[in-house]
CSV table of C-alpha atoms and ligand atoms in Angstrom, one decimal:
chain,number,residue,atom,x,y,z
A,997,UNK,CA,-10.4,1.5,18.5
A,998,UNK,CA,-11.7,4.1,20.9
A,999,UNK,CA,-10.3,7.4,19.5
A,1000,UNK,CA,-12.1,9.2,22.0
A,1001,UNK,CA,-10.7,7.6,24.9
A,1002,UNK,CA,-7.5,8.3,23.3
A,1003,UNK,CA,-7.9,11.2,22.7
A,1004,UNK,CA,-9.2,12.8,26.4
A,1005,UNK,CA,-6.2,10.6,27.6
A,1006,UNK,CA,-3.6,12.8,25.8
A,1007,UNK,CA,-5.2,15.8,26.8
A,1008,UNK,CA,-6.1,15.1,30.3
A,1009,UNK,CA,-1.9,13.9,30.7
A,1010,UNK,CA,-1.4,18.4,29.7
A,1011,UNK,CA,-3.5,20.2,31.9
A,1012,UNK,CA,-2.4,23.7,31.4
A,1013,UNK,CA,-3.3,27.3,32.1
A,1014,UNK,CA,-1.2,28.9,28.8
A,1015,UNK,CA,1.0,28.3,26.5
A,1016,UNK,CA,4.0,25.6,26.8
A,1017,UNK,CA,7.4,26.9,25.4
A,1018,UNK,CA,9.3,24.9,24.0
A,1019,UNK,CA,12.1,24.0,25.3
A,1020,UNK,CA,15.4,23.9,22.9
A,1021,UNK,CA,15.4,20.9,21.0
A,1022,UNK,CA,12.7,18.3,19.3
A,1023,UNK,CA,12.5,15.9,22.4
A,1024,UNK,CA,9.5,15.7,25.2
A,1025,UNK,CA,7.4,17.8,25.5
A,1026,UNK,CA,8.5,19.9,22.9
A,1027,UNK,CA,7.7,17.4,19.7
A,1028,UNK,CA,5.6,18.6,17.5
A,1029,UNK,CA,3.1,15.7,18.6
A,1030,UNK,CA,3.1,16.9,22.2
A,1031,UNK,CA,2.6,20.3,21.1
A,1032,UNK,CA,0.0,19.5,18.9
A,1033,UNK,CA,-1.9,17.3,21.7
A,1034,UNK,CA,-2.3,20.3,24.4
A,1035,UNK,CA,-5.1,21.6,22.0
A,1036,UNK,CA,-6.3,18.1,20.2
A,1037,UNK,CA,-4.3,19.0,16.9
A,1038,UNK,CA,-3.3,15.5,15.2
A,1039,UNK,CA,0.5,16.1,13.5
A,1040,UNK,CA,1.0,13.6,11.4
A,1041,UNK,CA,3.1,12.6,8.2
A,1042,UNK,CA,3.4,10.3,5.7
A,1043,UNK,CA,5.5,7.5,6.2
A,1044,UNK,CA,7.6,4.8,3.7
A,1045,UNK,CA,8.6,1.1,5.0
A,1046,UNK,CA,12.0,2.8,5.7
A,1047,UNK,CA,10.5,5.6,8.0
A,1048,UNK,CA,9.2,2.6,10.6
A,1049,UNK,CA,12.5,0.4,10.2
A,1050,UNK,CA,15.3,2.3,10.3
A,1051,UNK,CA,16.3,3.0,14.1
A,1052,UNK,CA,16.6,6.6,13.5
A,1053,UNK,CA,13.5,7.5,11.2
A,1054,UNK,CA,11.4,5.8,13.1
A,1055,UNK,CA,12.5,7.5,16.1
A,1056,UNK,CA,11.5,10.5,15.0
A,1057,UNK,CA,8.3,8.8,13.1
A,1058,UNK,CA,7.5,7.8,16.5
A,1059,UNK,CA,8.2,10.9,18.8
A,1060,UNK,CA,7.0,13.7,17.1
A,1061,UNK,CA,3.7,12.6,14.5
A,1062,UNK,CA,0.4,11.2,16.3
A,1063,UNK,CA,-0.7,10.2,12.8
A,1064,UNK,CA,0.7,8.6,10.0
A,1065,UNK,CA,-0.4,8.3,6.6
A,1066,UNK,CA,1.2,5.5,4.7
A,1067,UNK,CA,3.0,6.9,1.5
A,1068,UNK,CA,2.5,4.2,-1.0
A,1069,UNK,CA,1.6,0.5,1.0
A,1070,UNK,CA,-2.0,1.1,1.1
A,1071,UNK,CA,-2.5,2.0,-2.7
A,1072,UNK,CA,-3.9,-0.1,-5.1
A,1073,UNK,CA,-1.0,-0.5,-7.2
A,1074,UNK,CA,1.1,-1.9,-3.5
A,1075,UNK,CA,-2.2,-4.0,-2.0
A,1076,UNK,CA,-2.9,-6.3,-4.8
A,1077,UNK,CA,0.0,-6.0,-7.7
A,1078,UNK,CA,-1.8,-9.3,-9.4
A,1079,UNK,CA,-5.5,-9.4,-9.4
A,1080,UNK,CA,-6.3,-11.8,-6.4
A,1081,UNK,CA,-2.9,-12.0,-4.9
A,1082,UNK,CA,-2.7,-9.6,-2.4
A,1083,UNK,CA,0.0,-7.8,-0.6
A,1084,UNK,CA,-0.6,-6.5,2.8
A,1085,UNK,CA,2.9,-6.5,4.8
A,1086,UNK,CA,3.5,-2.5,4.5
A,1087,UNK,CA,0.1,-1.3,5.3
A,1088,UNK,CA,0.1,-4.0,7.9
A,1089,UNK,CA,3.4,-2.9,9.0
A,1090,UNK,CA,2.3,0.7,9.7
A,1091,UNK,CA,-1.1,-0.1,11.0
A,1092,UNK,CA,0.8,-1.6,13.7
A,1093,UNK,CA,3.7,0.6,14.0
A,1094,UNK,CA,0.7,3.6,14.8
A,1095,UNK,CA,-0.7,1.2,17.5
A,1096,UNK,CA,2.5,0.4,19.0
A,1097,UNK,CA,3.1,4.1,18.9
A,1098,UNK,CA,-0.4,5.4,20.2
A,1099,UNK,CA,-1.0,7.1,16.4
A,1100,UNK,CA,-3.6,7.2,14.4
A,1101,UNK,CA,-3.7,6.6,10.7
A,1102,UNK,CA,-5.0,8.1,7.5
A,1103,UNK,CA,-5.5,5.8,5.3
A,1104,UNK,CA,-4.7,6.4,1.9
A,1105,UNK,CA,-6.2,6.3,-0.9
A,1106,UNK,CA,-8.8,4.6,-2.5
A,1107,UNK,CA,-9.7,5.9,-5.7
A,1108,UNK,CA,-7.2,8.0,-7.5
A,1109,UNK,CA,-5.9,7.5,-11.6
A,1110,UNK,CA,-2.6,7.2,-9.9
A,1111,UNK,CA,-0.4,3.7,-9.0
A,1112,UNK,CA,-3.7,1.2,-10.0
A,1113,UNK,CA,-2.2,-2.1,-10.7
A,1114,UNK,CA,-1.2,-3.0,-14.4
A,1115,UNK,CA,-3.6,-5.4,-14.6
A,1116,UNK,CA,-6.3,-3.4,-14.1
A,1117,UNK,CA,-5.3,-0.3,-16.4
A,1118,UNK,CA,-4.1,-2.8,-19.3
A,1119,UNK,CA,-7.4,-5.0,-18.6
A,1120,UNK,CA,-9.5,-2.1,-19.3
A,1121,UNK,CA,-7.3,-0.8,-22.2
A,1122,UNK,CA,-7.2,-4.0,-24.0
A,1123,UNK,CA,-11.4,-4.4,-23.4
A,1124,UNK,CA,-10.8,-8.0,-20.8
A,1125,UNK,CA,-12.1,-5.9,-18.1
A,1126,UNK,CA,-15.5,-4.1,-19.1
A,1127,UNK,CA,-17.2,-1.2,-17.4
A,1128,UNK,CA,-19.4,-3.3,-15.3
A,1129,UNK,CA,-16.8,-5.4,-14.5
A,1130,UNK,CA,-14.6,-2.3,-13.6
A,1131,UNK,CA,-17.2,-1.1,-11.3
A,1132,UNK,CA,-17.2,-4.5,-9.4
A,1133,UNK,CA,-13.8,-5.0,-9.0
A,1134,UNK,CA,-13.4,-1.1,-7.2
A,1135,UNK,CA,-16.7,-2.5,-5.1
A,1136,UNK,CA,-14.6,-5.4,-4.1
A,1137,UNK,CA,-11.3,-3.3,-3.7
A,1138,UNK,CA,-12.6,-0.6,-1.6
A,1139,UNK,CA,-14.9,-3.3,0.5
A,1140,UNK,CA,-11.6,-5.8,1.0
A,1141,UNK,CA,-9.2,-2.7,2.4
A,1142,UNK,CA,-11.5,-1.0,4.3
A,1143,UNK,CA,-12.8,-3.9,6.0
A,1144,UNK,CA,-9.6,-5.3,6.7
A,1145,UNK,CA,-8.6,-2.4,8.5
A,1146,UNK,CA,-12.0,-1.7,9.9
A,1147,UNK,CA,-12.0,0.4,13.2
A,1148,UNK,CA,-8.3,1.4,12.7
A,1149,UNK,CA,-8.0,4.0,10.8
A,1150,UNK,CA,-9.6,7.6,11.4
A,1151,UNK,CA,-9.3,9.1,8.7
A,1152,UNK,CA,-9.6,7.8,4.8
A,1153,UNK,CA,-9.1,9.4,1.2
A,1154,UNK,CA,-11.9,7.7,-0.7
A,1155,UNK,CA,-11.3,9.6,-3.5
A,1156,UNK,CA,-7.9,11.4,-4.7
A,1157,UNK,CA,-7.2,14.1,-7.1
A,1158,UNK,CA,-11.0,14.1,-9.1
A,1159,UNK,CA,-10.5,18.1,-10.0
A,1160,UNK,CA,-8.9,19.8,-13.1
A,1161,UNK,CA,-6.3,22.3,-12.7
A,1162,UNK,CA,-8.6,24.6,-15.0
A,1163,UNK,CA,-10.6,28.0,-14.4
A,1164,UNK,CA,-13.3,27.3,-14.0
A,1165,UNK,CA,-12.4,23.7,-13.1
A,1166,UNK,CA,-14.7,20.8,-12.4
A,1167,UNK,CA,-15.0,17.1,-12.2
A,1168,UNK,CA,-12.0,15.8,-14.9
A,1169,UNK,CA,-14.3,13.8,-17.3
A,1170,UNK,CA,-11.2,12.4,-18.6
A,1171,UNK,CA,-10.4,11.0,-15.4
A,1172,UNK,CA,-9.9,7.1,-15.4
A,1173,UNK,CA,-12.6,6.4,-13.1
A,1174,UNK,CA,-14.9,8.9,-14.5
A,1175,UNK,CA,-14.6,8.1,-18.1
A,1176,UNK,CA,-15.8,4.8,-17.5
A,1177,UNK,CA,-18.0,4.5,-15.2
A,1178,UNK,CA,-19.7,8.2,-14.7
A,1179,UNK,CA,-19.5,10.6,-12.0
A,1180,UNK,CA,-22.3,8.8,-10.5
A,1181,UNK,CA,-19.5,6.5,-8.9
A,1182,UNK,CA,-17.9,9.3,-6.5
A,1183,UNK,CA,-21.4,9.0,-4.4
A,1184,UNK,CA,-21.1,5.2,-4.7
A,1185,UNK,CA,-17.7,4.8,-3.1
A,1186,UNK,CA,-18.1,6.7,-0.1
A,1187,UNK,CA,-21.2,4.7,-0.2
A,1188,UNK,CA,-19.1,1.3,-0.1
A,1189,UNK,CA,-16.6,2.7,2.4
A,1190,UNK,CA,-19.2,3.7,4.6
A,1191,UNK,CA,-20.7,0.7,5.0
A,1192,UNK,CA,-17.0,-1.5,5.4
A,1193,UNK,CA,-16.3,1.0,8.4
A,1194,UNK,CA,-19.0,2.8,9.8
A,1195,UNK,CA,-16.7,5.0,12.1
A,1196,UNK,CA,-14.0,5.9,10.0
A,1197,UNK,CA,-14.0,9.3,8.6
A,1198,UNK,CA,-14.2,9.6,5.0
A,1199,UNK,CA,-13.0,12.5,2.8
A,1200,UNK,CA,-12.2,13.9,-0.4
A,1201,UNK,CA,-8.8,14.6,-0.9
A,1202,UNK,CA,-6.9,17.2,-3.0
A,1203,UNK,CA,-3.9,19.7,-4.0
A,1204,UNK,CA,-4.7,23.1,-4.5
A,1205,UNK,CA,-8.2,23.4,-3.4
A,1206,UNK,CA,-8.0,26.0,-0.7
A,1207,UNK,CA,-6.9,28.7,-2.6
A,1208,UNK,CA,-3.0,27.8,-3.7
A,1209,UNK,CA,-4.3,28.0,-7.8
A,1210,UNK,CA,-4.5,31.9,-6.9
A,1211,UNK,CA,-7.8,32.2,-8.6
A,1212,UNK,CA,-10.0,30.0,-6.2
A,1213,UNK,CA,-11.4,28.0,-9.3
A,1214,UNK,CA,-10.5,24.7,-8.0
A,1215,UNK,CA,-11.7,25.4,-4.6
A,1216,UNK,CA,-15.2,26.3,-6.4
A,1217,UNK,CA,-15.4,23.3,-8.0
A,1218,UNK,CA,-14.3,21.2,-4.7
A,1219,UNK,CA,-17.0,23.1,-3.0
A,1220,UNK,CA,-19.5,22.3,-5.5
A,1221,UNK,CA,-19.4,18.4,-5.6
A,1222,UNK,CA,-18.8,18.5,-2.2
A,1223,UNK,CA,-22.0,20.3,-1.8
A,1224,UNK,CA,-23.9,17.9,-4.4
A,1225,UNK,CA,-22.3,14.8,-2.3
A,1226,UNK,CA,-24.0,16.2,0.6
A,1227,UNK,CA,-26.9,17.1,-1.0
A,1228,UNK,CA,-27.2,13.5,-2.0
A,1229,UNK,CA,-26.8,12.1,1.9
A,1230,UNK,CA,-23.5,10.6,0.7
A,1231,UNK,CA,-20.9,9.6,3.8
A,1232,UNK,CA,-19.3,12.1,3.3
A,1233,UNK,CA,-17.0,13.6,6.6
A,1234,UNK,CA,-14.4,15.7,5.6
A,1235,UNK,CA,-12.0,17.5,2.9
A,1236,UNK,CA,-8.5,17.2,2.7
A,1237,UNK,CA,-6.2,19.3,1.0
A,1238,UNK,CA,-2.8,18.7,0.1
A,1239,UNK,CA,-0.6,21.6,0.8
A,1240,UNK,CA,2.0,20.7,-1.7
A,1241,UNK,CA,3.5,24.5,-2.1
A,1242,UNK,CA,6.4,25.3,-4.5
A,1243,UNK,CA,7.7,28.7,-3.8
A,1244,UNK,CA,7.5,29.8,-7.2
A,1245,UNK,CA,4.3,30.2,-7.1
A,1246,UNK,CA,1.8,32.4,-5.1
A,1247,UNK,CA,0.5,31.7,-1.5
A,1248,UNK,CA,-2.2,33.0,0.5
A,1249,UNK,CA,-3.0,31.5,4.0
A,1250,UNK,CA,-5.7,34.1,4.9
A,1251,UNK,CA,-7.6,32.7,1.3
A,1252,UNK,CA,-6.8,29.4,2.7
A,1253,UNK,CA,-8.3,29.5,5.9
A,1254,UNK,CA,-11.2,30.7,4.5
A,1255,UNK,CA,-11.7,28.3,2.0
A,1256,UNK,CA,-11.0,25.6,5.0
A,1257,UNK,CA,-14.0,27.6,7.1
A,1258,UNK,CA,-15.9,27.3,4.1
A,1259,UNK,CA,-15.7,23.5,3.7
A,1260,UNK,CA,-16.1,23.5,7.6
A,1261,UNK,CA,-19.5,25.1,7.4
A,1262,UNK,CA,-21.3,22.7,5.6
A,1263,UNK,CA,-20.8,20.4,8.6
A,1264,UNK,CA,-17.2,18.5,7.2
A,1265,UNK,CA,-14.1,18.3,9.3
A,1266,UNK,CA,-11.0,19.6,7.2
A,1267,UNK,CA,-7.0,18.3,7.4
A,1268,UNK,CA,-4.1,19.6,5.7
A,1269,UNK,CA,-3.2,16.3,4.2
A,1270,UNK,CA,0.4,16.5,2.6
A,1271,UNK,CA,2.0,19.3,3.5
A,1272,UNK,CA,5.9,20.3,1.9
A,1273,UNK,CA,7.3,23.2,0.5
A,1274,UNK,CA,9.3,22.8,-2.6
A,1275,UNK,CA,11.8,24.8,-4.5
A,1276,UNK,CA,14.5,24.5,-6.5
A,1277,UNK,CA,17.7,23.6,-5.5
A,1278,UNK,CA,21.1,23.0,-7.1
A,1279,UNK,CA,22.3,19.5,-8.0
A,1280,UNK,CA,25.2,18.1,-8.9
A,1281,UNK,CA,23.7,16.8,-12.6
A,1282,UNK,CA,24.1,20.1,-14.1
A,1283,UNK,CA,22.0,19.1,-16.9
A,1284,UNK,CA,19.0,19.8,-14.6
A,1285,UNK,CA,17.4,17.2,-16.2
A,1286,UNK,CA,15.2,15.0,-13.8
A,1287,UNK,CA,16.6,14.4,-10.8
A,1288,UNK,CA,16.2,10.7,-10.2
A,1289,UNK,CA,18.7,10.3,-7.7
A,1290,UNK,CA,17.7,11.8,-4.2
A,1291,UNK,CA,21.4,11.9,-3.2
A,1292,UNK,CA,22.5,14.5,-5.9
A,1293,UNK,CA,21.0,17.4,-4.4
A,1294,UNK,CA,23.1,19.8,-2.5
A,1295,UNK,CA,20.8,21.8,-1.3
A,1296,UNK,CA,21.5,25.4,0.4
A,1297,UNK,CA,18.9,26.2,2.2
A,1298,UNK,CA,18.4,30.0,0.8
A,1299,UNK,CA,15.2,29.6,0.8
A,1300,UNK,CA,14.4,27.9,4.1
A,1301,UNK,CA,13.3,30.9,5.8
A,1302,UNK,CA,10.5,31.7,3.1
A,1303,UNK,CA,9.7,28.4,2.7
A,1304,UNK,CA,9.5,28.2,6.8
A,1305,UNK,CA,7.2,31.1,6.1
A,1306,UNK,CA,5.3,29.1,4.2
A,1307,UNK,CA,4.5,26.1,6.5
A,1308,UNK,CA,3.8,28.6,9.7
A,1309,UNK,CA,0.9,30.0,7.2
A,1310,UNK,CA,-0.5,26.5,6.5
A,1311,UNK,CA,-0.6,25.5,10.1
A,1312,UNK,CA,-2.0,29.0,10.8
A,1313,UNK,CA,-4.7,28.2,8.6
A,1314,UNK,CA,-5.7,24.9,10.1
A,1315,UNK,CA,-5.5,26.6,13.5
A,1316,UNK,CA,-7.5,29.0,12.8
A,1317,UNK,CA,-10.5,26.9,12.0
A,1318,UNK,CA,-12.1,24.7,14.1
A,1319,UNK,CA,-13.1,22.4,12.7
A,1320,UNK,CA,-9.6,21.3,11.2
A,1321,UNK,CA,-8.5,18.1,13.1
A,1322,UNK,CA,-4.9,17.0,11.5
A,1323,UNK,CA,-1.8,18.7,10.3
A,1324,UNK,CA,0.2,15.9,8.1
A,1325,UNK,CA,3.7,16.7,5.9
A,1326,UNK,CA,4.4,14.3,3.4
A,1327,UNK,CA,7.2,12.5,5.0
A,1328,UNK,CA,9.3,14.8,6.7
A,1329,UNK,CA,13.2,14.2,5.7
A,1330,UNK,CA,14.8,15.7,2.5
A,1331,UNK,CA,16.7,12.7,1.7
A,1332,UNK,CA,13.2,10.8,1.4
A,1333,UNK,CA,11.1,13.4,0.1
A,1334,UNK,CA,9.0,12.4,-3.1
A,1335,UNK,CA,9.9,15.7,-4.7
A,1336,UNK,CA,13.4,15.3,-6.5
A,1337,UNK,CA,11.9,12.5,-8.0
A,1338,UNK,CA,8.7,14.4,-9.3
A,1339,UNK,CA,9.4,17.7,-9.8
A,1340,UNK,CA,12.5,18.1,-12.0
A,1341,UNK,CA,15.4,20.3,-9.9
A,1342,UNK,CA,13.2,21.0,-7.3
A,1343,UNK,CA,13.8,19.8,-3.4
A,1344,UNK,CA,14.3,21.0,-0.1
A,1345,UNK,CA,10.8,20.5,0.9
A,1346,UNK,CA,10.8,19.2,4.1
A,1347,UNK,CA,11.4,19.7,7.5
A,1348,UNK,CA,14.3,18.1,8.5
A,1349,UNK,CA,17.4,17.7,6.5
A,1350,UNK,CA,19.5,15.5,4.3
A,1351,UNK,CA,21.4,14.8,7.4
A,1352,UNK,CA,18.0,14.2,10.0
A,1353,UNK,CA,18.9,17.7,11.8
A,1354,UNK,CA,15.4,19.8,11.8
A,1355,UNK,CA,15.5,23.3,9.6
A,1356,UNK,CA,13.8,26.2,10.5
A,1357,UNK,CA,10.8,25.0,9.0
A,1358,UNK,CA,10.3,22.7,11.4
A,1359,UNK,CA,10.7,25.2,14.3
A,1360,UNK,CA,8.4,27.1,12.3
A,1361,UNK,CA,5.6,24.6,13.3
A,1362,UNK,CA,6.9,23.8,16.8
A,1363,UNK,CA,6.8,27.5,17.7
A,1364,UNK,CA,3.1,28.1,16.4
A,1365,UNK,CA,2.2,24.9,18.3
A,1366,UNK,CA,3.8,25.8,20.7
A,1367,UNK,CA,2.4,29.2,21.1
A,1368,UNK,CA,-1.4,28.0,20.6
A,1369,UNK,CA,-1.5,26.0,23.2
A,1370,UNK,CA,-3.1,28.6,25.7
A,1371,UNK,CA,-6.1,28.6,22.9
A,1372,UNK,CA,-9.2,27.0,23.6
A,1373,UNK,CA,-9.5,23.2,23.1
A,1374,UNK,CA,-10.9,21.8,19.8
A,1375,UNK,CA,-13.1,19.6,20.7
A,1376,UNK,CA,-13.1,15.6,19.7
A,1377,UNK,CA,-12.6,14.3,16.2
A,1378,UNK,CA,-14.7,11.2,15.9
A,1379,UNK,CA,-17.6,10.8,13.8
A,1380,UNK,CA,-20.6,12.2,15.3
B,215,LIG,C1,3.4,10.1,-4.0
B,215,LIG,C2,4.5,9.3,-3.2
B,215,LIG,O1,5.0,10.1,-2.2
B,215,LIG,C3,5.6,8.8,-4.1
B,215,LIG,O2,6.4,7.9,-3.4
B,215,LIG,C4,4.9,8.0,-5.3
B,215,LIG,O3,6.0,7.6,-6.2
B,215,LIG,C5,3.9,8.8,-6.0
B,215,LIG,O4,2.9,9.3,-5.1
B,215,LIG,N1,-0.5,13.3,-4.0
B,215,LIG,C6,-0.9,12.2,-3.3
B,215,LIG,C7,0.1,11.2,-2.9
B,215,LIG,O5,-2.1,12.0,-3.0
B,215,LIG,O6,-0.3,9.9,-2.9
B,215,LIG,C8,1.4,11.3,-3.7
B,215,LIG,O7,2.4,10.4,-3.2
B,215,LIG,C9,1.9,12.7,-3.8
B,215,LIG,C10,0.8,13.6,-4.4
């Protein structure tokens, strides 16, 4: 695909002289995808099967994200659930849901300790699989996905979550991948993604790594191996970091822009990857053990303003730095939000609600957009 034909296309349709207001509402040219095309800002989020079938998600899926990452379908775990047998219908499905909808994708993720198929994990565990072996089969995995999709996605995650939540952190040696088979093998995938689609954009992808640990530790250490990638002519294109925020903790979008800027100036493209804002919420279990259920929250959106706060100073960040080319939440509606499910009595991280009506943090991104779109243009986002 021509991203840059796409690209000029959207901007040449908004030829402006200063900002656009939104109008009321989330329709037009008020979405956040409109907004975010007058100054070649992809805004994108994470979608689930149910986000491109059901009539109303996808509606919004459609109208107001230009890129979509896909939640779960294009994980190991998802793409081949027994070794050889493969299952492509959901990555497939959003591939061409983005086409349909004139949206990129992010494809995500290659190599991460997280949702690898039992076969693997228990064929390493019980010694049928051996290192070498191990090594092959992630050649083979990384060469079969990216190939298949070859020249339709923009953007991919070769490598997930590598970095310890420590001061001073580093490469996790206890990592699966890393335990095995060395940190040698961070080069070589980019290496093998590289070469199964030379025009996708590859990056390293994780939380906390632009400042949100409050001590900058894991942004050192992301700096580092990005640095010693480079230094090692690895593919290498961009970083991604999450932006999973939790209001209990500390955040700091100045320290995060510069830590983006930082990343930008060794020549990488940056993205806020996964963007929500969590915090705790009451439930009807008043155990407040594990919320399992998504549909026990009853949520009372106290803390919307802060956390509204909160996403304004990520997408500040981003804006503020060139050479940041995507804003993504991760999925956008509370009643299909990962976090209940992870994060015990936390919720109310999104940007619409329970009931599909959009909270003030979502008119917390549509104003910035909005009010950036007299700023200069960004440039295009392909690989150089
Ligand atoms: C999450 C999904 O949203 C959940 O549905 C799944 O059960 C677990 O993974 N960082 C990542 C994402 O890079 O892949 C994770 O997605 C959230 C944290």
């Amino acid at each position: 695909m021509n991203f840059r034909l796409i690209a000029a296309g959207a901007a040449a349709a908004f030829a402006l002289t200063g900002p656009v207001i939104a109008a009321e509402g989330s329709t037009g040219a008020s979405t956040l995808r409109a907004l975010g095309a007058h100054i070649q800002l992809h805004i994108g989020t994470a979608a689930i099967p149910s986000d491109l079938s059901d009539p109303t998600l996808s509606q919004i899926t459609a109208e107001q994200f230009s890129v979509l990452t896909p939640g779960n379908e294009m994980k190991w775990q998802v793409v081949e659930p027994e070794q050889g047998n493969f299952n492509w219908t959901g990555a497939d499905n959003l591939v061409n849901f983005a086409e349909a909808n004139h949206q990129r994708v992010r494809g995500h993720t290659l190599v991460w300790h997280n949702q690898l198929p039992n076969w693997l994990t228990q064929g390493v565990a019980n010694g049928t699989i051996s290192n070498d072996q191990l090594r092959d089969l992630l050649h083979q995995h990384i060469t079969t996905e990216v190939r298949r999709y070859r020249g339709r996605i923009w953007q991919w995650d070769v490598v997930n979550e590598m970095l310890a939540d420590s001061n001073p952190s580093q490469v996790k040696p206890t990592d699966f991948w890393i335990s095995h088979l060395g940190t040698g093998i961070l080069a070589d995938v980019f290496r093998w993604a590289h070469a199964a689609d030379p025009d996708a954009l590859l990056c390293y992808n994780d939380y906390n790594i632009a400042g949100e640990d409050g001590s900058n530790a894991k942004f050192n250490a992301a700096l580092t191996l990005v640095k010693s990638l480079l230094s090692q002519r690895v593919p290498i294109d961009c970083v991604g970091d999450q932006g999973h925020l939790d209001l209990q903790f500390g955040f700091n979008p100045i320290l995060m822009s510069q830590d983006l800027q930082a990343f930008a100036n060794l020549g990488l493209k940056v993205a806020i990857t996964e963007a929500d804002v969590r915090t705790f919420v009451e439930t009807t279990d008043s155990s407040q053990t594990p919320i399992v259920s998504r549909t026990d929250l009853t949520p009372n959106h106290t803390a919307d303003p802060a956390a509204a706060d909160w996403y304004n100073g990520m997408l500040q960040s981003c804006l503020a730095v060139k050479a940041c080319i995507s804003f993504t939440v991760w999925g956008f509606a509370d009643a299909e939000s990962w976090v209940p499910g992870t994060f015990a009595g936390e919720g109310d991280a999104d940007i619409y609600d329970v009931n599909l009506n959009t909270k003030p943090q979502y008119t917390a991104l549509q104003q910035t957009l909005s009010l950036a779109t007299g700023a200069p243009k960004r440039g295009d986002h392909d690989r150089d």
